[in-house]
Coordinates of C-alpha atoms in Angstrom, one line a residue:
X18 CA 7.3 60.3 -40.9
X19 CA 8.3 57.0 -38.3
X20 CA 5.4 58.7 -36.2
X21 CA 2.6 59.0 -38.5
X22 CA 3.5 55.6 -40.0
X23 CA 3.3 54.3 -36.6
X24 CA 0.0 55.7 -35.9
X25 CA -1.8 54.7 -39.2
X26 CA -0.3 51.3 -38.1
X27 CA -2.4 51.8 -34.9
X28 CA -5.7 52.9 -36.4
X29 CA -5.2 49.9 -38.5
X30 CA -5.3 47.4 -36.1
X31 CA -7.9 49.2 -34.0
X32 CA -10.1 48.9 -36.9
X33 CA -9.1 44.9 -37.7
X34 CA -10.3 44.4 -34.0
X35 CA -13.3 46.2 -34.0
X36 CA -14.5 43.9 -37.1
X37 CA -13.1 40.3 -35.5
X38 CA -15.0 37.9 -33.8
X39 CA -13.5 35.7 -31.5
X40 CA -14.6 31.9 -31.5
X41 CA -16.1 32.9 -27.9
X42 CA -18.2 35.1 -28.5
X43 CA -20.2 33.1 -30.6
X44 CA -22.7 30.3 -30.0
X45 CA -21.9 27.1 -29.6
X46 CA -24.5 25.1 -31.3
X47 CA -23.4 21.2 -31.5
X48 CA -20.7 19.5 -30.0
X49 CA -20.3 15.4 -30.9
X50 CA -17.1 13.7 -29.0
X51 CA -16.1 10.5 -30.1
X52 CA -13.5 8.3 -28.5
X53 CA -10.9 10.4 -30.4
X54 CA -11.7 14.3 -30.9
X55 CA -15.0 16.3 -31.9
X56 CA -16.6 17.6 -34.4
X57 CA -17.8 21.0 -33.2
X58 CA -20.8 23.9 -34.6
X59 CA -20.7 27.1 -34.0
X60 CA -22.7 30.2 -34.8
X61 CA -21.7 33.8 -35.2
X62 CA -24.7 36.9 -36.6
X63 CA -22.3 39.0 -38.7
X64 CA -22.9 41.5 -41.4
X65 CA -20.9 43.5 -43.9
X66 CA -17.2 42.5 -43.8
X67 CA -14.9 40.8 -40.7
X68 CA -13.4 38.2 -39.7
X69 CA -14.5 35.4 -37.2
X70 CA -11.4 34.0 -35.4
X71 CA -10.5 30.1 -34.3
X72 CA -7.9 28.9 -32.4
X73 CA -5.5 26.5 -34.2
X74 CA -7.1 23.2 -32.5
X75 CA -9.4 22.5 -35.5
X76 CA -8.0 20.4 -38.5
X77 CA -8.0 23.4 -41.7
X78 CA -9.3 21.2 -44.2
X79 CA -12.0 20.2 -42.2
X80 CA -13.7 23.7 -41.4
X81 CA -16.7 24.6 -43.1
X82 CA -18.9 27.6 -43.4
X83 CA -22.8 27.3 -44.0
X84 CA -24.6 30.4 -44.1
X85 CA -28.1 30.5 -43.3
X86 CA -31.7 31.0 -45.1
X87 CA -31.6 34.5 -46.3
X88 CA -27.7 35.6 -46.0
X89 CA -25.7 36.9 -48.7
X90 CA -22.2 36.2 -49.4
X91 CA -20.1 38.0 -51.1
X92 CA -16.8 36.1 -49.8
X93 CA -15.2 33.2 -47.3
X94 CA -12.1 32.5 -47.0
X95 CA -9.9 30.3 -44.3
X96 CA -6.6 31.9 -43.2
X97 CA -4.0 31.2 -40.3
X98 CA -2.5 34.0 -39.1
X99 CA 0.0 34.8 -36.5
X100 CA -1.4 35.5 -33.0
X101 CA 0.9 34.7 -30.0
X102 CA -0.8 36.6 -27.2
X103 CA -4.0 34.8 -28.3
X104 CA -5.4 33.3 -24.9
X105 CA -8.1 30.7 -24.3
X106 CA -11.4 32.0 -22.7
X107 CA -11.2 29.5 -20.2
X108 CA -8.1 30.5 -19.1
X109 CA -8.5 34.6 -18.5
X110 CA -9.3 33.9 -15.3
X111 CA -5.8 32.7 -14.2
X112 CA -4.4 35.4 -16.8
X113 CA -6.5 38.4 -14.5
X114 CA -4.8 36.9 -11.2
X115 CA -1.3 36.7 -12.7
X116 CA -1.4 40.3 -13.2
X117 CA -3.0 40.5 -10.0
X118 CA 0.0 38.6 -8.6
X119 CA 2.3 41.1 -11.0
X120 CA 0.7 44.6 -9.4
X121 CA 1.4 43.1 -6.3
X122 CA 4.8 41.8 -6.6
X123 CA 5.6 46.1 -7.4
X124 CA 4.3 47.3 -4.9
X125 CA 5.9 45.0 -2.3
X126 CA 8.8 46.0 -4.3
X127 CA 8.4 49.8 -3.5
X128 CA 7.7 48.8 -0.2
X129 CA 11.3 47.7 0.4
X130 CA 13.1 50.1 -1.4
X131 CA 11.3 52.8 0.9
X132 CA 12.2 50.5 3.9
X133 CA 15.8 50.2 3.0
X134 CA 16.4 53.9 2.0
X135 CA 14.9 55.3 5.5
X136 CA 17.3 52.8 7.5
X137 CA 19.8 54.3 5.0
X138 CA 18.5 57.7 6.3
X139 CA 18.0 56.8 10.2
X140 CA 21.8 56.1 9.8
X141 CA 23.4 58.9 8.1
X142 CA 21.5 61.6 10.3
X143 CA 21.9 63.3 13.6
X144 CA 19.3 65.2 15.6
X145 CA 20.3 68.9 15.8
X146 CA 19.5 68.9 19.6
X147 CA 21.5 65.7 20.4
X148 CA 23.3 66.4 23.6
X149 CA 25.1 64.6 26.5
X150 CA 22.1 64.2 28.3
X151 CA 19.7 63.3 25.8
X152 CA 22.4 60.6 23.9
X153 CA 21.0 57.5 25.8
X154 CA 17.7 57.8 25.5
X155 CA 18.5 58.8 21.1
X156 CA 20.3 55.7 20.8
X157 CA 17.9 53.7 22.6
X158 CA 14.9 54.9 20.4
X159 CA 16.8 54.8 17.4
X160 CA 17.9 51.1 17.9
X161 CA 13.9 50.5 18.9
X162 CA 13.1 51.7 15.6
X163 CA 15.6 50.5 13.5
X164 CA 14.8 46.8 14.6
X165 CA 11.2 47.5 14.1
X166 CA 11.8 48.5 10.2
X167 CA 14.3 45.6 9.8
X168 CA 11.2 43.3 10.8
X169 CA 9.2 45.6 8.3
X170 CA 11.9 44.9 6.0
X171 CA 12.3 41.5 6.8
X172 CA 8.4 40.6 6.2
X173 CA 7.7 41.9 3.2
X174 CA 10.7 40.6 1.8
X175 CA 9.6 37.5 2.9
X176 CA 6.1 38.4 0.7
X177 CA 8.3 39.0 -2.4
X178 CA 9.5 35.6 -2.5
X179 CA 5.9 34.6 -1.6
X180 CA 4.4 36.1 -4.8
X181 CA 7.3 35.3 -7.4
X182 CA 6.5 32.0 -6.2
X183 CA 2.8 32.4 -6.6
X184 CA 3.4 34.4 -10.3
X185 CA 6.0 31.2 -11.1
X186 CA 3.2 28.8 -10.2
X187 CA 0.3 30.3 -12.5
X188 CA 2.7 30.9 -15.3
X189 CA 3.5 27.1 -15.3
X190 CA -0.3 26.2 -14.8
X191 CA -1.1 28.5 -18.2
X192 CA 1.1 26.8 -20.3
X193 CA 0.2 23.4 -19.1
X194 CA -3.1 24.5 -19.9
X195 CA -2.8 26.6 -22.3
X196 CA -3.7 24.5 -26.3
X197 CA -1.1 23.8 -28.5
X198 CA -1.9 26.7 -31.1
X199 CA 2.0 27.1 -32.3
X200 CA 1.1 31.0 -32.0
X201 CA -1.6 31.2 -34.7
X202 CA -5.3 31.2 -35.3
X203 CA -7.7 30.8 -38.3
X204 CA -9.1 33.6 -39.2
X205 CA -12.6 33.1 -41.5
X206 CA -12.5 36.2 -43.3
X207 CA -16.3 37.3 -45.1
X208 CA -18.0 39.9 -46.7
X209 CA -21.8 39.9 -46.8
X210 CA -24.8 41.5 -48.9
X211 CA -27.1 41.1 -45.7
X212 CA -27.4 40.4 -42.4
X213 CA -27.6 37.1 -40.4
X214 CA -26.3 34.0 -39.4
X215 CA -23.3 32.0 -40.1
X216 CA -22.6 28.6 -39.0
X217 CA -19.3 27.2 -38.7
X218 CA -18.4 23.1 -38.3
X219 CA -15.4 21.8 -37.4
X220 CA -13.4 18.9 -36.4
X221 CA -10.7 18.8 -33.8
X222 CA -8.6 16.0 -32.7
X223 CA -7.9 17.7 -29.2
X224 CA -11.0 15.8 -27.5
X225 CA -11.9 12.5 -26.5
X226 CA -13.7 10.4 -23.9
X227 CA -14.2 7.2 -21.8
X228 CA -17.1 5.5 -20.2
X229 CA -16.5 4.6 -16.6
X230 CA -18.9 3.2 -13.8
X231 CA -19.9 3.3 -10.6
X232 CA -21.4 0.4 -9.3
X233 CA -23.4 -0.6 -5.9
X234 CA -24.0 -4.3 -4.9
X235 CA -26.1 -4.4 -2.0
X236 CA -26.0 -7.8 -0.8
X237 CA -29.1 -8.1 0.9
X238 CA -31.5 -7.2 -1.4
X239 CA -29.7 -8.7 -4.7
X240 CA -28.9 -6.2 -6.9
X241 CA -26.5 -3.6 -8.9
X242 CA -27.4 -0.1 -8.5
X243 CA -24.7 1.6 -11.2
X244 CA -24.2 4.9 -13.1
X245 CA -22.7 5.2 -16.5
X246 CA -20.6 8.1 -16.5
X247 CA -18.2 10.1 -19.3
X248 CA -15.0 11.6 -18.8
X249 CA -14.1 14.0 -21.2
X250 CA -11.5 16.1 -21.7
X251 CA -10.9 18.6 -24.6
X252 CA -7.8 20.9 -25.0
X253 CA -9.2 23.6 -28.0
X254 CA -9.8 26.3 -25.4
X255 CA -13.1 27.2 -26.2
X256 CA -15.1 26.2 -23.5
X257 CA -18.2 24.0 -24.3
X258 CA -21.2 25.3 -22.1
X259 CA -24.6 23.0 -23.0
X260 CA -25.5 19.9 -24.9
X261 CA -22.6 17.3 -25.7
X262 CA -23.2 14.2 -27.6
X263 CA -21.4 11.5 -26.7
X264 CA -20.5 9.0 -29.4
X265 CA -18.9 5.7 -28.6
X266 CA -17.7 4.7 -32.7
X267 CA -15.1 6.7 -34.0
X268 CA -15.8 8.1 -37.5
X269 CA -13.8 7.3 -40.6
X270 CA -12.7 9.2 -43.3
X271 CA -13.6 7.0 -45.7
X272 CA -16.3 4.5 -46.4
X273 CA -16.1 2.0 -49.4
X274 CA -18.6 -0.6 -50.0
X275 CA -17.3 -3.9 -49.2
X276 CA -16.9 -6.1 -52.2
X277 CA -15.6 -9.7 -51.9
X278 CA -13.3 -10.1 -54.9
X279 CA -13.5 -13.7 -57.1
X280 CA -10.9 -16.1 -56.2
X281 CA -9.3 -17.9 -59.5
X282 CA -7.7 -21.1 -59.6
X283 CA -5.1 -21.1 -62.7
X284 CA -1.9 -21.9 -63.5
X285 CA 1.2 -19.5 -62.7
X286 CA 4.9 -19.8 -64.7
X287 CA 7.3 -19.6 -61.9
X288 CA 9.5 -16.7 -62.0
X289 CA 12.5 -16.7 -59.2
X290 CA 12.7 -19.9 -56.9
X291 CA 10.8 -22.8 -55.8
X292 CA 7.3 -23.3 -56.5
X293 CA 6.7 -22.7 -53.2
X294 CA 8.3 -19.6 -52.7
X295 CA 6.1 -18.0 -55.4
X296 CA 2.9 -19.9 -54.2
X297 CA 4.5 -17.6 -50.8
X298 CA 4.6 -14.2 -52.7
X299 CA 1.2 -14.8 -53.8
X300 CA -0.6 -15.3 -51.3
X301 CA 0.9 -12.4 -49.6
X302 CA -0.4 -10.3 -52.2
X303 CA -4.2 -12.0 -52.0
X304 CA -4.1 -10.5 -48.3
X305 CA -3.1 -7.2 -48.8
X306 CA -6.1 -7.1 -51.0
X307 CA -8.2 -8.6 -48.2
X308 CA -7.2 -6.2 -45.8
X309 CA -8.0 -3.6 -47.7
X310 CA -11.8 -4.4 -47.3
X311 CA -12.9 -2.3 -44.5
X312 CA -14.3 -2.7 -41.4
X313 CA -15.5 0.4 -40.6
X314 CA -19.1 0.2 -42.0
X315 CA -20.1 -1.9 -38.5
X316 CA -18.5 0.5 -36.1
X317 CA -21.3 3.1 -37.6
X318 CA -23.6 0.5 -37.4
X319 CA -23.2 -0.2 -33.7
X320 CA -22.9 3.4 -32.5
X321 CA -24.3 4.3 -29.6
X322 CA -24.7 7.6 -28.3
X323 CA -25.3 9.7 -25.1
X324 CA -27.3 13.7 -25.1
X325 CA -26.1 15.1 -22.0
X326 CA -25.5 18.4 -20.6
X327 CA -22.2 19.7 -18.6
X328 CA -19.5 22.4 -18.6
X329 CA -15.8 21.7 -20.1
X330 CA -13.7 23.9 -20.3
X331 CA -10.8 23.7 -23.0
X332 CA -7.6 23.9 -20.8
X333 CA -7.4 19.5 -21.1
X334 CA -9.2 19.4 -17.0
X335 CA -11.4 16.5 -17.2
X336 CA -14.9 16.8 -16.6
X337 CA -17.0 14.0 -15.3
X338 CA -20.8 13.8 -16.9
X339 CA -23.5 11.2 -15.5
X340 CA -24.9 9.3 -18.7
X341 CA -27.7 7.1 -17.3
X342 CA -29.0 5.3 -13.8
X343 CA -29.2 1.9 -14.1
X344 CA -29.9 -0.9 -11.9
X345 CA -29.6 -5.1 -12.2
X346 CA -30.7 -8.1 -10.6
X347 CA -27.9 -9.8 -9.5
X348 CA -26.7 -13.3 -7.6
X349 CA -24.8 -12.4 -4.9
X350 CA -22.3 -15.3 -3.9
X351 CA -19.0 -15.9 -1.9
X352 CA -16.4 -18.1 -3.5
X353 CA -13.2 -19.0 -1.5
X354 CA -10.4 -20.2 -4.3
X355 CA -7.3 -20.6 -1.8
X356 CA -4.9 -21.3 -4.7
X357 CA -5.3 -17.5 -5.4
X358 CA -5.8 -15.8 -2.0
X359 CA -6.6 -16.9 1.5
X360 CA -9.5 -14.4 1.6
X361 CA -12.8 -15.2 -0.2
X362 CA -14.4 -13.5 -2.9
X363 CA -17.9 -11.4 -3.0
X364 CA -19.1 -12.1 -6.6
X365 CA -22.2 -11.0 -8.0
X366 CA -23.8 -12.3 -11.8
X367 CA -26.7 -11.1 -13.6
X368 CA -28.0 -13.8 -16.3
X369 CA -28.5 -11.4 -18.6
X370 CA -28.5 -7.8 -19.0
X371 CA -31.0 -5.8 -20.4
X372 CA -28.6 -2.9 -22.0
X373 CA -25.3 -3.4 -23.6
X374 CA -22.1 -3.0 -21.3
X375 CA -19.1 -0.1 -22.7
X376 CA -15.4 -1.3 -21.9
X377 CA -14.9 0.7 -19.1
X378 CA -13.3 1.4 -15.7
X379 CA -15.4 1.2 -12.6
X380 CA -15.2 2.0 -8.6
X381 CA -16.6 -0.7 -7.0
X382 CA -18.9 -0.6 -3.5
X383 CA -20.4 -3.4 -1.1
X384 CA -23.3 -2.6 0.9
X385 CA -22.1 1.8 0.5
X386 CA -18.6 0.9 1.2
X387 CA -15.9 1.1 -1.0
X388 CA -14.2 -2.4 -2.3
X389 CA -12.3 -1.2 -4.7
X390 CA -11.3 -1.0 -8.4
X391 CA -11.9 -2.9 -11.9
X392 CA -12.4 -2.9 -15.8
X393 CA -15.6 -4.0 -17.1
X394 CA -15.4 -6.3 -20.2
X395 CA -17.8 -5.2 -23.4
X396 CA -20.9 -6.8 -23.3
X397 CA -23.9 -7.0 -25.8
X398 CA -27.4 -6.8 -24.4
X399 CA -28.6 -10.6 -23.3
X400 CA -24.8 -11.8 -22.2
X401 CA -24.2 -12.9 -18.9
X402 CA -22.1 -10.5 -16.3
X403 CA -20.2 -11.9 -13.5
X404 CA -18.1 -9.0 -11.2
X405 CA -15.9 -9.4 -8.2
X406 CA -16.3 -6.6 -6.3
X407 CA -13.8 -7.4 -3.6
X408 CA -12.8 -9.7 -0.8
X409 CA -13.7 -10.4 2.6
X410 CA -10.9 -10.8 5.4
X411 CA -13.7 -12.7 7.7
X412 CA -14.1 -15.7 5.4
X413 CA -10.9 -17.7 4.7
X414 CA -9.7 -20.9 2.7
X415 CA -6.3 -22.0 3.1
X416 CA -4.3 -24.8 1.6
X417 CA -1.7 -27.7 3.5
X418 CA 0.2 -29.4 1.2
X419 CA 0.1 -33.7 2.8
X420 CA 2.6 -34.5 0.2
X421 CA 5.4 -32.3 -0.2
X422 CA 7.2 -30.9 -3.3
X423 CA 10.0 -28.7 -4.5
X424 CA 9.9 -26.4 -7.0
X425 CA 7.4 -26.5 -10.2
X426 CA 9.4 -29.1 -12.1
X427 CA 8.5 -32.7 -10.9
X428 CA 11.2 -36.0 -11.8
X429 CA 10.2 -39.3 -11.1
X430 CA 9.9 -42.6 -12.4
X431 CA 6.4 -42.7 -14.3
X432 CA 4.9 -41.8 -11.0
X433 CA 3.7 -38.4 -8.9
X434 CA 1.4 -38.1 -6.2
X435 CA -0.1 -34.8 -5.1
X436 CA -2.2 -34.0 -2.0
X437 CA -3.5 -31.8 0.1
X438 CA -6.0 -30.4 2.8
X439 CA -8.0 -27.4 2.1
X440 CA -9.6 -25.5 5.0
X441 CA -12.1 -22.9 5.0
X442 CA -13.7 -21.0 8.1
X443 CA -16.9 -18.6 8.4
X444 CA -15.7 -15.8 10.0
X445 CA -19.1 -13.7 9.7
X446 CA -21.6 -13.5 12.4
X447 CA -24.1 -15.2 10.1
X448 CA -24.5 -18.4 8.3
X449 CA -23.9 -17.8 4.9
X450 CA -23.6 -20.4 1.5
X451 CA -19.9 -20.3 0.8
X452 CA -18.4 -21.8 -2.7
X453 CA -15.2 -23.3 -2.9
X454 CA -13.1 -23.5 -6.2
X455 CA -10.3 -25.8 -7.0
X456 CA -8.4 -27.8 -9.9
X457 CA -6.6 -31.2 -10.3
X458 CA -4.7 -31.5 -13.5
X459 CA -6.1 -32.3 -16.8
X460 CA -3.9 -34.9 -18.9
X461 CA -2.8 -32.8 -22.5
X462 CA -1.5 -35.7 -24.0
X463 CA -2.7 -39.7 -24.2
X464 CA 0.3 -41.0 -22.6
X465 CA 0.1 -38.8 -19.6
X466 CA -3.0 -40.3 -17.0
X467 CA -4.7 -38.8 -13.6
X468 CA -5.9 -40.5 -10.9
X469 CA -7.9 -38.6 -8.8
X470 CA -7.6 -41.4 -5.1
X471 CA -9.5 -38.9 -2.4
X472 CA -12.3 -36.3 -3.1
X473 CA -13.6 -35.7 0.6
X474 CA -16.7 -34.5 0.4
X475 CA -17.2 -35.4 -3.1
X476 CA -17.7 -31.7 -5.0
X477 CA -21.1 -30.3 -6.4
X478 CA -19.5 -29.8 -9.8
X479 CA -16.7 -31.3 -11.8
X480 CA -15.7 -29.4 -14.9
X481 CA -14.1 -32.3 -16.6
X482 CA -12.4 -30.2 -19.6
X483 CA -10.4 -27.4 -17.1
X484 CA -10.3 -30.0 -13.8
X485 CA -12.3 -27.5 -11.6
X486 CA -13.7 -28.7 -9.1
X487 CA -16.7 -26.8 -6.7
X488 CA -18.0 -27.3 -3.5
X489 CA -21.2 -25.5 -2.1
X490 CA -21.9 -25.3 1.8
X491 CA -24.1 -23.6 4.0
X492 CA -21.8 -22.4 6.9
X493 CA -22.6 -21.8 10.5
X494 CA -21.5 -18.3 11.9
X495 CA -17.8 -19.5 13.1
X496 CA -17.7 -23.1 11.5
X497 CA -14.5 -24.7 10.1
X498 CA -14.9 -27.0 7.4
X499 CA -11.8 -29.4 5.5
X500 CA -11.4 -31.0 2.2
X501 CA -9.2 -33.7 1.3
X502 CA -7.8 -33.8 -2.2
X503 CA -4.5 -36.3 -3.3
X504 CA -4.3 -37.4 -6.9
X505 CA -1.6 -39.2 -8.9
X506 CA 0.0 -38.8 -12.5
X507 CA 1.4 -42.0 -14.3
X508 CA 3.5 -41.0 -17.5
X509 CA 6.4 -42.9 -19.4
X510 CA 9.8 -43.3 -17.1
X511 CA 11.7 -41.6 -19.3
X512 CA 9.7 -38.5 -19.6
X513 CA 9.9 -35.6 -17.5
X514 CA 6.4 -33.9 -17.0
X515 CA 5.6 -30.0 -16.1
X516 CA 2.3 -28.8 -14.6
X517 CA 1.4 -25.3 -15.7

């Protein structure tokens, strides 16, 4: 009885496998990523009854099953079911070489049990022809051998560890990879009149993406060459092979239509406290309501986003995509700010550029070299960009203090005097325009007064609201150049005063 219930059991899975349809081996259609996850299409020809299978990535309640022009259905319906051995597509190739690894590790295995029971034999036996004369020349060839099958022994051994290793390793690199399915999938289980298509959408929350750069400033020529690339990663392991979308506003659930509410002036009968204490809950109230107005309808608005084509497989790796080519016109300029760093800046502006800017990271280069590493602000088309891309060791700016101070809090008698040299040096073997940024202090209150007594060379600018103060030189391949800066602060005696 156990044995026939155990092989109807058989035939009945045999038969629930022959009619399922794993997620991949069907089409995928669409795939749209937004900042946070995806929302997926997929296509599957089926006919009479089955069952198309999902792994547990996509959200339930948002799965839904269109058939095409022309199919009839008799029955849908979405179920999770218990799966544990279920295995991502993308990750059956490290799944064939773990039981690669596995055949291997046994036969190794064999191989020292057949090694340790001959020197088990070689030890318990004795030739029927040993004799006086021959017993030198036995031991001898016996001790020959057995060292050579102890370094058999010892070497593959030494390959058993190897490969448990190697078996450990892939193991770990599975479940690191492997998607968070808690052992189930969702089935979508169907019964059709007729033959054809069925298209399933889906969202899953197990993707995202980031815009980062890569930008080129050649200084000779004056310009930004830069590419707009996506990372992307996406853990649902299905593995998206063709066109990906690339969204850069993140859906919402829900869309109301913003309404601005009337505000009414009456009188209120207060209840518990002060006047002001209720004036204090009511207010809070009129914001929540406020808040509740949403925002959302702009971030659909100003969506932008990016057809492309690229491999990603669904083990969380990411994948790199190249969006767009793009190049700028840009300033190039070298601005020395000693109270920052000693070496001088390469900057490089562009008035105004023609195509809006994503918040971003980007790897930086100067003439094909890399300078190193930043974040790009958001910018709207027509704004003004200005980028450090690095600094230069050859062109320095230091500062000498002519007046010496201690510490960052000053005491004196209604008086404070400040000075000090600045000195910058051309280290390149070419003239170049160099700028050279600096502050004095700004009074914040009336009572507080600067005196600026030395300015030598008078600066090109003076930004009177932040105290900045530029210089602009053309400098000599090698030439030294110094500015002279001492001011004074006048407050009231009896008044400490900070500079911050």
């Amino acid at each position: 009885m156990k044995k026939l219930l155990s092989l109807c059991f058989a035939t009945l899975v045999i038969m629930l496998t022959s009619i399922s349809l794993f997620a991949a081996e069907m089409a995928i259609e669409h795939v749209y990523v937004y900042p946070r996850g995806a929302q997926i299409r997929l296509k599957a020809n089926v006919t009479g009854e089955g069952k198309i299978l999902l792994p547990n990535t996509f959200d339930l309640e948002s799965i839904s099953v269109i058939p095409e022009d022309g199919l009839l259905l008799e029955k849908v319906q979405l179920v999770v079911l218990n799966d544990a051995q279920w295995l991502p597509p993308s990750l059956v190739p490290l799944q064939l070489r773990l039981e690669d690894k596995k055949r291997e590790l046994s036969s190794l295995k064999s191989q020292a049990v057949a090694l340790k029971q001959w020197s088990a034999l070689i030890e318990s036996s004795t030739p029927a022809d040993l004799s006086v004369h021959n017993l030198e020349s036995y031991l001898q060839a016996a001790e020959e051998s057995r060292q050579k099958k102890e370094q058999e022994r010892a070497a593959v051994e030494s390959d058993i560890e190897r490969v448990e290793q190697e078996i450990t390793d892939i193991k770990g690199e599975i479940e690191e990879k492997k998607p968070q399915t808690q052992g189930k999938v969702i089935a979508i289980e169907y019964k059709t009149l007729t033959s054809g298509s069925l298209f399933i959408e889906g969202w899953t929350p197990h993707a995202r993406w980031v815009p980062e750069y890569s930008l080129s400033l050649s200084t000779n020529e004056g310009r930004v060459e830069g590419q707009l690339l996506a990372k992307v990663w996406q853990h649902t392991g299905l593995i998206w092979n063709g066109i990906i979308q690339l969204h850069t506003a993140q859906p919402v659930s829900s869309v109301e239509t913003p309404d601005i509410p009337p505000l009414v002036a009456t009188f209120t009968e207060p209840l518990y406290g002060s006047g002001a204490q209720q004036n204090g809950r009511m207010l809070k109230t009129m914001a929540v309501k406020e808040t509740a107005v949403p925002s959302a309808v702009e971030e659909t608005i100003t969506d932008r986003f990016f057809t492309t084509k690229g491999k990603i497989s669904g083990d969380n790796m990411p994948v790199t995509l190249l969006l767009r080519d793009f190049t700028m016109p840009a300033t190039v300029s070298i601005e020395c700010i000693p109270l920052l760093s000693s070496q001088a800046w390469i900057m490089a502006s562009s008035e105004a550029i023609e195509d809006p800017l994503l918040p971003g990271k980007a790897d930086l280069f100067i003439d094909g070299m890399g300078s190193g590493r930043t974040r790009l602000p958001a910018l709207a088309r027509g704004e003004k960009l200005t980028l450090a891309f690095g600094q230069t060791p050859s062109v320095t700016a230091t500062r000498k203090e002519i007046i010496p101070k201690e510490g960052s809090n000053w005491f004196g008698k209604g008086k404070l005097a400040q000075g000090y040299t600045l000195n910058i040096t051309n280290g390149l073997p070419f003239e170049a325009e160099l700028m050279i940024k600096d502050r004095i202090p700004v009074s914040a209150h009336e009572k507080i007064t600067v005196e600026v007594e030395t300015l030598d060379p008078q600066p090109a600018e003076k930004d009177e609201k932040k105290g900045v103060l530029t210089w602009k030189k053309k400098f000599k391949a090698g030439e030294q150049w110094q500015i002279s800066v001492v001011y004074r602060l006048s407050f009231p005696s009896d008044k400490e005063i900070w500079l911050k």
